[in-house]
Amino acid sequence: ACMKIGLHIAGNPLTPYGGNRDTCITVGSGGQDTFKPSLRLGTGSAIMAEDVCRGNLEMAFVNPSAMLTQAYRGTGLFKKALPVRVVASYPSWDRFVVPVNPTCGLTSLAEMKGKPLKISVREDPTHSTHVLVEQVLSIHGFTLKDVEKWGGKLVLCGGPGDVRRLDPVAKGEIDMIFDEGIKTWLPQSIAAGMVPLDLTKAEFDHLTALGWRKKSMPAGKMGVKQDHDCIDFSGWPIYCSANLDEKTVYDVCGAIAAREFEMPFEEDYKGISQLGSDTEETPIDVPLHPGAERWFKEHAK
């Protein structure tokens, strides 16, 4: 009952982004006059890795894996390297592709400057897609918000397949899309005549130095007409501090396995051992916690 109440409150669509939209599952002892938490698992933005390493949460989820890589390296969002470790990674294949309407005449991100473009983006300003976009646009000396100064418009949407995106895309009213979750919108955008924009070597070099991976998507996948180099946006790692005790992490891995058939895995799921391995769906550039490493070594199928 407590879980359902919490999900309802956090899931209220009227709550603005940055408000009370995230949840924290707490396991502990409430038998005395003070509740004593022993395990707190939270959801939230990538920057919450700071709080995990301060000890205010034992574990948290983040998407994509590259966000955790930045915390581990001390790049991008993070001013210093954090002692984060992977517990397990929920498999989710995704890519970051930037389709452009040919009518706007863009052949590069640098050419965005000064143009009144209509760009479809997430309405959550803390979303990891915004982090990636700002990181790549910083090379050219402007931000996404500058588009509005130039007479353009940010067309906001909730989820990647929001009708507020798909309907204007079908009508040819969107110039660019910056988002993940390409399975729900990229084939439709290409069918509507949009074309994936190629990133430059300098842009790829900048992003990979921060912790993003460069990937090639073969012709035919998601509707692309030819092989296309893009940014990997895969993986949902659950992570903790390197200082967390080994037994807690080991037990959490065991809990995931015990509840395997209750987990809402996507079609990308290939078995429990995948969650502790570096695969296309679970890219891992951060060390496993010793408790997780031991569990997967003992239970690998």
mmCIF file of C-alpha atoms in Angstrom:
data_model
loop_
_atom_site.group_PDB
_atom_site.id
_atom_site.type_symbol
_atom_site.label_atom_id
_atom_site.label_comp_id
_atom_site.label_asym_id
_atom_site.label_seq_id
_atom_site.Cartn_x
_atom_site.Cartn_y
_atom_site.Cartn_z
ATOM 1 C CA ALA A 1 0.000 0.000 0.000
ATOM 2 C CA CYS A 2 2.806 2.430 0.876
ATOM 3 C CA MET A 3 4.473 1.711 -2.475
ATOM 4 C CA LYS A 4 1.281 2.414 -4.437
ATOM 5 C CA ILE A 5 0.643 5.660 -2.545
ATOM 6 C CA GLY A 6 4.186 6.848 -3.216
ATOM 7 C CA LEU A 7 3.983 6.001 -6.911
ATOM 8 C CA HIS A 8 0.710 7.904 -7.207
ATOM 9 C CA ILE A 9 2.085 11.034 -5.560
ATOM 10 C CA ALA A 10 5.360 10.941 -7.532
ATOM 11 C CA GLY A 11 3.465 10.204 -10.748
ATOM 12 C CA ASN A 12 1.157 13.222 -10.558
ATOM 13 C CA PRO A 13 1.517 14.827 -14.023
ATOM 14 C CA LEU A 14 0.710 18.252 -12.557
ATOM 15 C CA THR A 15 3.904 18.194 -10.486
ATOM 16 C CA PRO A 16 6.531 20.240 -12.352
ATOM 17 C CA TYR A 17 9.907 18.751 -13.229
ATOM 18 C CA GLY A 18 12.273 19.369 -10.354
ATOM 19 C CA GLY A 19 9.409 18.831 -7.915
ATOM 20 C CA ASN A 20 8.512 15.726 -5.916
ATOM 21 C CA ARG A 21 8.521 13.305 -8.851
ATOM 22 C CA ASP A 22 11.136 10.797 -7.732
ATOM 23 C CA THR A 23 10.916 7.839 -5.356
ATOM 24 C CA CYS A 24 13.173 6.236 -2.775
ATOM 25 C CA ILE A 25 12.591 2.694 -1.549
ATOM 26 C CA THR A 26 13.857 2.341 2.015
ATOM 27 C CA VAL A 27 14.442 -0.925 3.841
ATOM 28 C CA GLY A 28 15.198 -0.758 7.539
ATOM 29 C CA SER A 29 13.908 -1.209 11.063
ATOM 30 C CA GLY A 30 10.876 0.687 12.369
ATOM 31 C CA GLY A 31 10.517 -1.229 15.604
ATOM 32 C CA GLN A 32 11.787 1.620 17.801
ATOM 33 C CA ASP A 33 10.869 5.300 18.125
ATOM 34 C CA THR A 34 13.334 6.111 15.320
ATOM 35 C CA PHE A 35 13.276 4.419 11.914
ATOM 36 C CA LYS A 36 16.710 3.063 11.091
ATOM 37 C CA PRO A 37 17.280 2.681 7.333
ATOM 38 C CA SER A 38 19.709 0.036 6.129
ATOM 39 C CA LEU A 39 19.139 0.238 2.360
ATOM 40 C CA ARG A 40 17.819 3.198 0.364
ATOM 41 C CA LEU A 41 17.376 2.891 -3.412
ATOM 42 C CA GLY A 42 16.476 6.076 -5.245
ATOM 43 C CA THR A 43 15.607 7.461 -8.639
ATOM 44 C CA GLY A 44 16.485 10.906 -9.932
ATOM 45 C CA SER A 45 18.928 12.879 -12.025
ATOM 46 C CA ALA A 46 22.479 11.809 -12.820
ATOM 47 C CA ILE A 47 23.922 14.397 -10.431
ATOM 48 C CA MET A 48 22.428 12.362 -7.568
ATOM 49 C CA ALA A 49 25.647 10.334 -7.713
ATOM 50 C CA GLU A 50 27.011 13.056 -5.425
ATOM 51 C CA ASP A 51 24.427 12.139 -2.783
ATOM 52 C CA VAL A 52 25.089 8.406 -3.147
ATOM 53 C CA CYS A 53 28.778 8.993 -2.498
ATOM 54 C CA ARG A 54 27.933 11.192 0.506
ATOM 55 C CA GLY A 55 26.086 8.226 2.015
ATOM 56 C CA ASN A 56 22.570 9.690 1.943
ATOM 57 C CA LEU A 57 21.487 6.880 -0.408
ATOM 58 C CA GLU A 58 22.972 3.428 -0.757
ATOM 59 C CA MET A 59 22.040 2.977 -4.420
ATOM 60 C CA ALA A 60 20.419 4.774 -7.341
ATOM 61 C CA PHE A 61 19.513 4.222 -10.989
ATOM 62 C CA VAL A 62 20.734 6.390 -13.849
ATOM 63 C CA ASN A 63 20.272 6.408 -17.617
ATOM 64 C CA PRO A 64 22.231 6.157 -19.800
ATOM 65 C CA SER A 65 25.407 4.413 -18.642
ATOM 66 C CA ALA A 66 27.523 7.300 -19.930
ATOM 67 C CA MET A 67 26.159 9.525 -17.161
ATOM 68 C CA LEU A 68 27.696 7.212 -14.564
ATOM 69 C CA THR A 69 30.929 7.152 -16.567
ATOM 70 C CA GLN A 70 31.123 10.931 -16.236
ATOM 71 C CA ALA A 71 30.735 10.644 -12.460
ATOM 72 C CA TYR A 72 33.491 8.019 -12.336
ATOM 73 C CA ARG A 73 35.859 10.102 -14.493
ATOM 74 C CA GLY A 74 34.971 13.473 -13.008
ATOM 75 C CA THR A 75 33.983 14.909 -16.394
ATOM 76 C CA GLY A 76 30.968 16.742 -17.785
ATOM 77 C CA LEU A 77 28.472 17.234 -14.970
ATOM 78 C CA PHE A 78 31.048 16.335 -12.335
ATOM 79 C CA LYS A 79 33.924 18.524 -11.143
ATOM 80 C CA LYS A 80 35.776 15.626 -9.558
ATOM 81 C CA ALA A 81 35.858 11.849 -9.925
ATOM 82 C CA LEU A 82 33.426 10.045 -7.628
ATOM 83 C CA PRO A 83 33.986 6.535 -6.178
ATOM 84 C CA VAL A 84 30.930 5.063 -7.897
ATOM 85 C CA ARG A 85 30.609 1.364 -8.670
ATOM 86 C CA VAL A 86 28.117 -0.640 -10.728
ATOM 87 C CA VAL A 87 25.799 -3.079 -8.948
ATOM 88 C CA ALA A 88 23.953 -4.226 -12.098
ATOM 89 C CA SER A 89 22.835 -2.693 -15.382
ATOM 90 C CA TYR A 90 19.282 -2.958 -16.655
ATOM 91 C CA PRO A 91 19.552 -3.797 -20.376
ATOM 92 C CA SER A 92 18.191 -1.188 -22.741
ATOM 93 C CA TRP A 93 19.486 -0.638 -26.292
ATOM 94 C CA ASP A 94 19.301 2.956 -27.493
ATOM 95 C CA ARG A 95 21.117 5.523 -29.606
ATOM 96 C CA PHE A 96 21.163 9.316 -29.803
ATOM 97 C CA VAL A 97 20.436 10.308 -33.396
ATOM 98 C CA VAL A 98 19.678 13.861 -34.588
ATOM 99 C CA PRO A 99 17.236 13.846 -37.527
ATOM 100 C CA VAL A 100 16.914 17.067 -39.525
ATOM 101 C CA ASN A 101 14.225 18.266 -41.904
ATOM 102 C CA PRO A 102 16.039 18.893 -45.243
ATOM 103 C CA THR A 103 13.948 22.030 -45.798
ATOM 104 C CA CYS A 104 15.857 23.869 -43.045
ATOM 105 C CA GLY A 105 19.139 23.392 -44.921
ATOM 106 C CA LEU A 106 21.277 22.228 -41.988
ATOM 107 C CA THR A 107 24.280 20.006 -42.689
ATOM 108 C CA SER A 108 25.980 20.392 -39.284
ATOM 109 C CA LEU A 109 25.251 21.401 -35.689
ATOM 110 C CA ALA A 110 27.461 24.471 -36.082
ATOM 111 C CA GLU A 111 25.040 25.788 -38.725
ATOM 112 C CA MET A 112 22.264 25.998 -36.115
ATOM 113 C CA LYS A 113 23.665 29.320 -34.904
ATOM 114 C CA GLY A 114 21.371 32.240 -35.664
ATOM 115 C CA LYS A 115 18.629 30.161 -37.287
ATOM 116 C CA PRO A 116 14.953 30.241 -36.111
ATOM 117 C CA LEU A 117 14.574 26.468 -35.856
ATOM 118 C CA LYS A 118 11.731 24.430 -34.418
ATOM 119 C CA ILE A 119 13.387 21.734 -32.307
ATOM 120 C CA SER A 120 11.611 18.881 -30.514
ATOM 121 C CA VAL A 121 13.117 18.221 -27.049
ATOM 122 C CA ARG A 122 12.157 16.835 -23.639
ATOM 123 C CA GLU A 123 10.266 19.197 -21.352
ATOM 124 C CA ASP A 124 12.326 18.036 -18.354
ATOM 125 C CA PRO A 125 15.324 20.431 -18.323
ATOM 126 C CA THR A 126 17.343 18.006 -16.168
ATOM 127 C CA HIS A 127 16.902 15.104 -18.593
ATOM 128 C CA SER A 128 20.143 13.440 -19.655
ATOM 129 C CA THR A 129 19.416 14.254 -23.299
ATOM 130 C CA HIS A 130 19.709 17.948 -22.413
ATOM 131 C CA VAL A 131 23.062 17.203 -20.789
ATOM 132 C CA LEU A 132 24.342 15.592 -23.990
ATOM 133 C CA VAL A 133 22.969 18.340 -26.229
ATOM 134 C CA GLU A 134 24.527 21.123 -24.160
ATOM 135 C CA GLN A 135 27.828 19.273 -24.047
ATOM 136 C CA VAL A 136 28.058 18.994 -27.823
ATOM 137 C CA LEU A 137 26.715 22.495 -28.565
ATOM 138 C CA SER A 138 29.254 23.996 -26.166
ATOM 139 C CA ILE A 139 31.905 23.301 -28.803
ATOM 140 C CA HIS A 140 30.228 25.894 -31.019
ATOM 141 C CA GLY A 141 29.698 28.523 -28.320
ATOM 142 C CA PHE A 142 25.928 28.457 -27.921
ATOM 143 C CA THR A 143 23.219 26.667 -25.934
ATOM 144 C CA LEU A 144 19.851 25.176 -26.774
ATOM 145 C CA LYS A 145 18.073 28.133 -25.166
ATOM 146 C CA ASP A 146 19.798 30.467 -27.639
ATOM 147 C CA VAL A 147 17.549 29.020 -30.352
ATOM 148 C CA GLU A 148 14.637 30.934 -28.817
ATOM 149 C CA LYS A 149 16.673 34.175 -28.924
ATOM 150 C CA TRP A 150 17.077 33.633 -32.656
ATOM 151 C CA GLY A 151 13.312 33.383 -33.167
ATOM 152 C CA GLY A 152 13.149 29.608 -32.992
ATOM 153 C CA LYS A 153 11.023 27.421 -30.741
ATOM 154 C CA LEU A 154 11.644 24.448 -28.466
ATOM 155 C CA VAL A 155 8.701 22.094 -28.999
ATOM 156 C CA LEU A 156 8.439 20.309 -25.655
ATOM 157 C CA CYS A 157 7.335 16.725 -25.133
ATOM 158 C CA GLY A 158 7.088 14.303 -22.220
ATOM 159 C CA GLY A 159 8.085 10.844 -23.420
ATOM 160 C CA PRO A 160 10.009 10.223 -26.658
ATOM 161 C CA GLY A 161 6.881 9.064 -28.510
ATOM 162 C CA ASP A 162 4.682 11.961 -27.362
ATOM 163 C CA VAL A 163 2.000 13.021 -29.881
ATOM 164 C CA ARG A 164 3.304 16.576 -29.388
ATOM 165 C CA ARG A 165 6.300 15.325 -31.377
ATOM 166 C CA LEU A 166 4.897 12.713 -33.724
ATOM 167 C CA ASP A 167 2.013 14.803 -35.072
ATOM 168 C CA PRO A 168 4.071 17.871 -36.137
ATOM 169 C CA VAL A 169 6.854 15.600 -37.437
ATOM 170 C CA ALA A 170 4.349 13.874 -39.728
ATOM 171 C CA LYS A 171 3.247 17.304 -40.978
ATOM 172 C CA GLY A 172 6.827 18.429 -41.643
ATOM 173 C CA GLU A 173 6.632 21.140 -38.966
ATOM 174 C CA ILE A 174 9.721 20.094 -36.947
ATOM 175 C CA ASP A 175 13.243 21.037 -38.084
ATOM 176 C CA MET A 176 15.263 18.896 -35.645
ATOM 177 C CA ILE A 177 14.813 16.327 -32.882
ATOM 178 C CA PHE A 178 17.099 15.952 -29.862
ATOM 179 C CA ASP A 179 16.091 12.872 -27.863
ATOM 180 C CA GLU A 180 16.666 9.249 -26.920
ATOM 181 C CA GLY A 181 14.168 6.380 -27.070
ATOM 182 C CA ILE A 182 14.605 6.271 -30.846
ATOM 183 C CA LYS A 183 12.554 3.093 -31.235
ATOM 184 C CA THR A 184 9.400 5.152 -30.672
ATOM 185 C CA TRP A 185 10.059 8.047 -33.057
ATOM 186 C CA LEU A 186 13.072 7.673 -35.390
ATOM 187 C CA PRO A 187 11.426 5.366 -37.986
ATOM 188 C CA GLN A 188 8.441 7.741 -38.160
ATOM 189 C CA SER A 189 10.644 10.819 -38.554
ATOM 190 C CA ILE A 190 12.657 9.225 -41.370
ATOM 191 C CA ALA A 191 9.443 8.106 -43.059
ATOM 192 C CA ALA A 192 8.334 11.749 -42.896
ATOM 193 C CA GLY A 193 11.472 12.792 -44.808
ATOM 194 C CA MET A 194 13.875 13.730 -42.016
ATOM 195 C CA VAL A 195 17.551 12.753 -42.385
ATOM 196 C CA PRO A 196 20.049 11.813 -39.623
ATOM 197 C CA LEU A 197 22.660 14.548 -39.159
ATOM 198 C CA ASP A 198 26.317 13.474 -39.125
ATOM 199 C CA LEU A 199 28.429 14.619 -36.175
ATOM 200 C CA THR A 200 31.953 15.835 -36.935
ATOM 201 C CA LYS A 201 35.160 14.207 -35.738
ATOM 202 C CA ALA A 202 35.722 17.113 -33.335
ATOM 203 C CA GLU A 203 32.243 16.615 -31.858
ATOM 204 C CA PHE A 204 32.749 12.877 -31.437
ATOM 205 C CA ASP A 205 36.198 13.407 -29.919
ATOM 206 C CA HIS A 206 34.793 15.899 -27.398
ATOM 207 C CA LEU A 207 31.919 13.642 -26.371
ATOM 208 C CA THR A 208 33.936 10.430 -26.119
ATOM 209 C CA ALA A 209 36.489 12.233 -23.938
ATOM 210 C CA LEU A 210 33.657 12.997 -21.511
ATOM 211 C CA GLY A 211 32.510 9.380 -21.377
ATOM 212 C CA TRP A 212 30.089 8.881 -24.265
ATOM 213 C CA ARG A 213 30.619 5.981 -26.663
ATOM 214 C CA LYS A 214 30.591 6.314 -30.434
ATOM 215 C CA LYS A 215 28.568 3.624 -32.216
ATOM 216 C CA SER A 216 27.666 2.830 -35.798
ATOM 217 C CA MET A 217 24.055 2.005 -36.634
ATOM 218 C CA PRO A 218 23.780 -0.171 -39.748
ATOM 219 C CA ALA A 219 21.642 0.719 -42.723
ATOM 220 C CA GLY A 220 18.103 -0.549 -42.340
ATOM 221 C CA LYS A 221 17.986 -0.359 -38.537
ATOM 222 C CA MET A 222 15.366 2.065 -37.229
ATOM 223 C CA GLY A 223 14.715 3.141 -40.818
ATOM 224 C CA VAL A 224 18.128 4.707 -41.529
ATOM 225 C CA LYS A 225 19.036 4.543 -45.207
ATOM 226 C CA GLN A 226 22.811 4.079 -44.741
ATOM 227 C CA ASP A 227 25.310 3.288 -41.983
ATOM 228 C CA HIS A 228 25.237 6.109 -39.453
ATOM 229 C CA ASP A 229 27.707 6.964 -36.680
ATOM 230 C CA CYS A 230 26.006 8.199 -33.530
ATOM 231 C CA ILE A 231 26.211 8.269 -29.718
ATOM 232 C CA ASP A 232 25.379 5.274 -27.548
ATOM 233 C CA PHE A 233 22.497 5.967 -25.147
ATOM 234 C CA SER A 234 22.108 2.452 -23.754
ATOM 235 C CA GLY A 235 21.919 0.995 -20.265
ATOM 236 C CA TRP A 236 20.268 1.750 -16.913
ATOM 237 C CA PRO A 237 22.935 0.953 -14.291
ATOM 238 C CA ILE A 238 22.056 0.739 -10.629
ATOM 239 C CA TYR A 239 25.114 1.963 -8.777
ATOM 240 C CA CYS A 240 26.527 2.603 -5.320
ATOM 241 C CA SER A 241 29.606 3.980 -3.603
ATOM 242 C CA ALA A 242 32.760 1.882 -3.565
ATOM 243 C CA ASN A 243 32.549 2.178 0.240
ATOM 244 C CA LEU A 244 29.253 0.294 0.495
ATOM 245 C CA ASP A 245 29.665 -3.049 2.245
ATOM 246 C CA GLU A 246 30.033 -6.105 0.038
ATOM 247 C CA LYS A 247 27.195 -8.108 1.612
ATOM 248 C CA THR A 248 24.558 -5.448 0.844
ATOM 249 C CA VAL A 249 25.552 -5.334 -2.827
ATOM 250 C CA TYR A 250 25.769 -9.125 -3.061
ATOM 251 C CA ASP A 251 22.271 -9.415 -1.560
ATOM 252 C CA VAL A 252 20.819 -6.862 -3.981
ATOM 253 C CA CYS A 253 22.177 -8.824 -6.944
ATOM 254 C CA GLY A 254 20.599 -11.931 -5.467
ATOM 255 C CA ALA A 255 17.305 -10.074 -5.054
ATOM 256 C CA ILE A 256 17.307 -9.092 -8.735
ATOM 257 C CA ALA A 257 17.795 -12.731 -9.716
ATOM 258 C CA ALA A 258 15.144 -13.959 -7.291
ATOM 259 C CA ARG A 259 12.601 -11.516 -8.765
ATOM 260 C CA GLU A 260 13.749 -12.003 -12.365
ATOM 261 C CA PHE A 261 10.333 -12.955 -13.683
ATOM 262 C CA GLU A 262 8.683 -9.964 -12.010
ATOM 263 C CA MET A 263 11.108 -7.458 -13.551
ATOM 264 C CA PRO A 264 9.719 -5.440 -16.501
ATOM 265 C CA PHE A 265 12.624 -6.368 -18.764
ATOM 266 C CA GLU A 266 12.556 -5.206 -22.373
ATOM 267 C CA GLU A 267 13.158 -7.416 -25.405
ATOM 268 C CA ASP A 268 16.862 -6.585 -25.014
ATOM 269 C CA TYR A 269 17.116 -8.864 -21.962
ATOM 270 C CA LYS A 270 19.297 -11.941 -22.473
ATOM 271 C CA GLY A 271 19.562 -13.378 -18.963
ATOM 272 C CA ILE A 272 20.796 -12.410 -15.497
ATOM 273 C CA SER A 273 24.501 -12.615 -16.363
ATOM 274 C CA GLN A 274 23.981 -9.813 -18.909
ATOM 275 C CA LEU A 275 23.296 -7.378 -16.051
ATOM 276 C CA GLY A 276 26.895 -7.674 -14.899
ATOM 277 C CA SER A 277 28.494 -7.703 -18.352
ATOM 278 C CA ASP A 278 29.548 -5.083 -20.886
ATOM 279 C CA THR A 279 27.149 -5.690 -23.784
ATOM 280 C CA GLU A 280 25.422 -3.624 -26.475
ATOM 281 C CA GLU A 281 22.436 -3.226 -24.155
ATOM 282 C CA THR A 282 24.465 -2.789 -20.944
ATOM 283 C CA PRO A 283 27.577 -0.724 -21.712
ATOM 284 C CA ILE A 284 29.760 -0.589 -18.592
ATOM 285 C CA ASP A 285 32.769 1.723 -18.296
ATOM 286 C CA VAL A 286 32.718 1.816 -14.482
ATOM 287 C CA PRO A 287 34.015 -1.065 -12.330
ATOM 288 C CA LEU A 288 31.587 -3.474 -10.737
ATOM 289 C CA HIS A 289 31.394 -3.254 -6.965
ATOM 290 C CA PRO A 290 33.291 -6.211 -5.412
ATOM 291 C CA GLY A 291 29.999 -7.564 -4.050
ATOM 292 C CA ALA A 292 28.481 -7.527 -7.533
ATOM 293 C CA GLU A 293 31.629 -8.916 -9.107
ATOM 294 C CA ARG A 294 31.572 -11.868 -6.703
ATOM 295 C CA TRP A 295 27.852 -12.500 -7.216
ATOM 296 C CA PHE A 296 28.044 -12.532 -11.023
ATOM 297 C CA LYS A 297 31.182 -14.684 -10.960
ATOM 298 C CA GLU A 298 29.396 -17.253 -8.790
ATOM 299 C CA HIS A 299 26.117 -17.180 -10.699
ATOM 300 C CA ALA A 300 27.093 -16.515 -14.319
ATOM 301 C CA LYS A 301 25.151 -18.771 -16.670
#
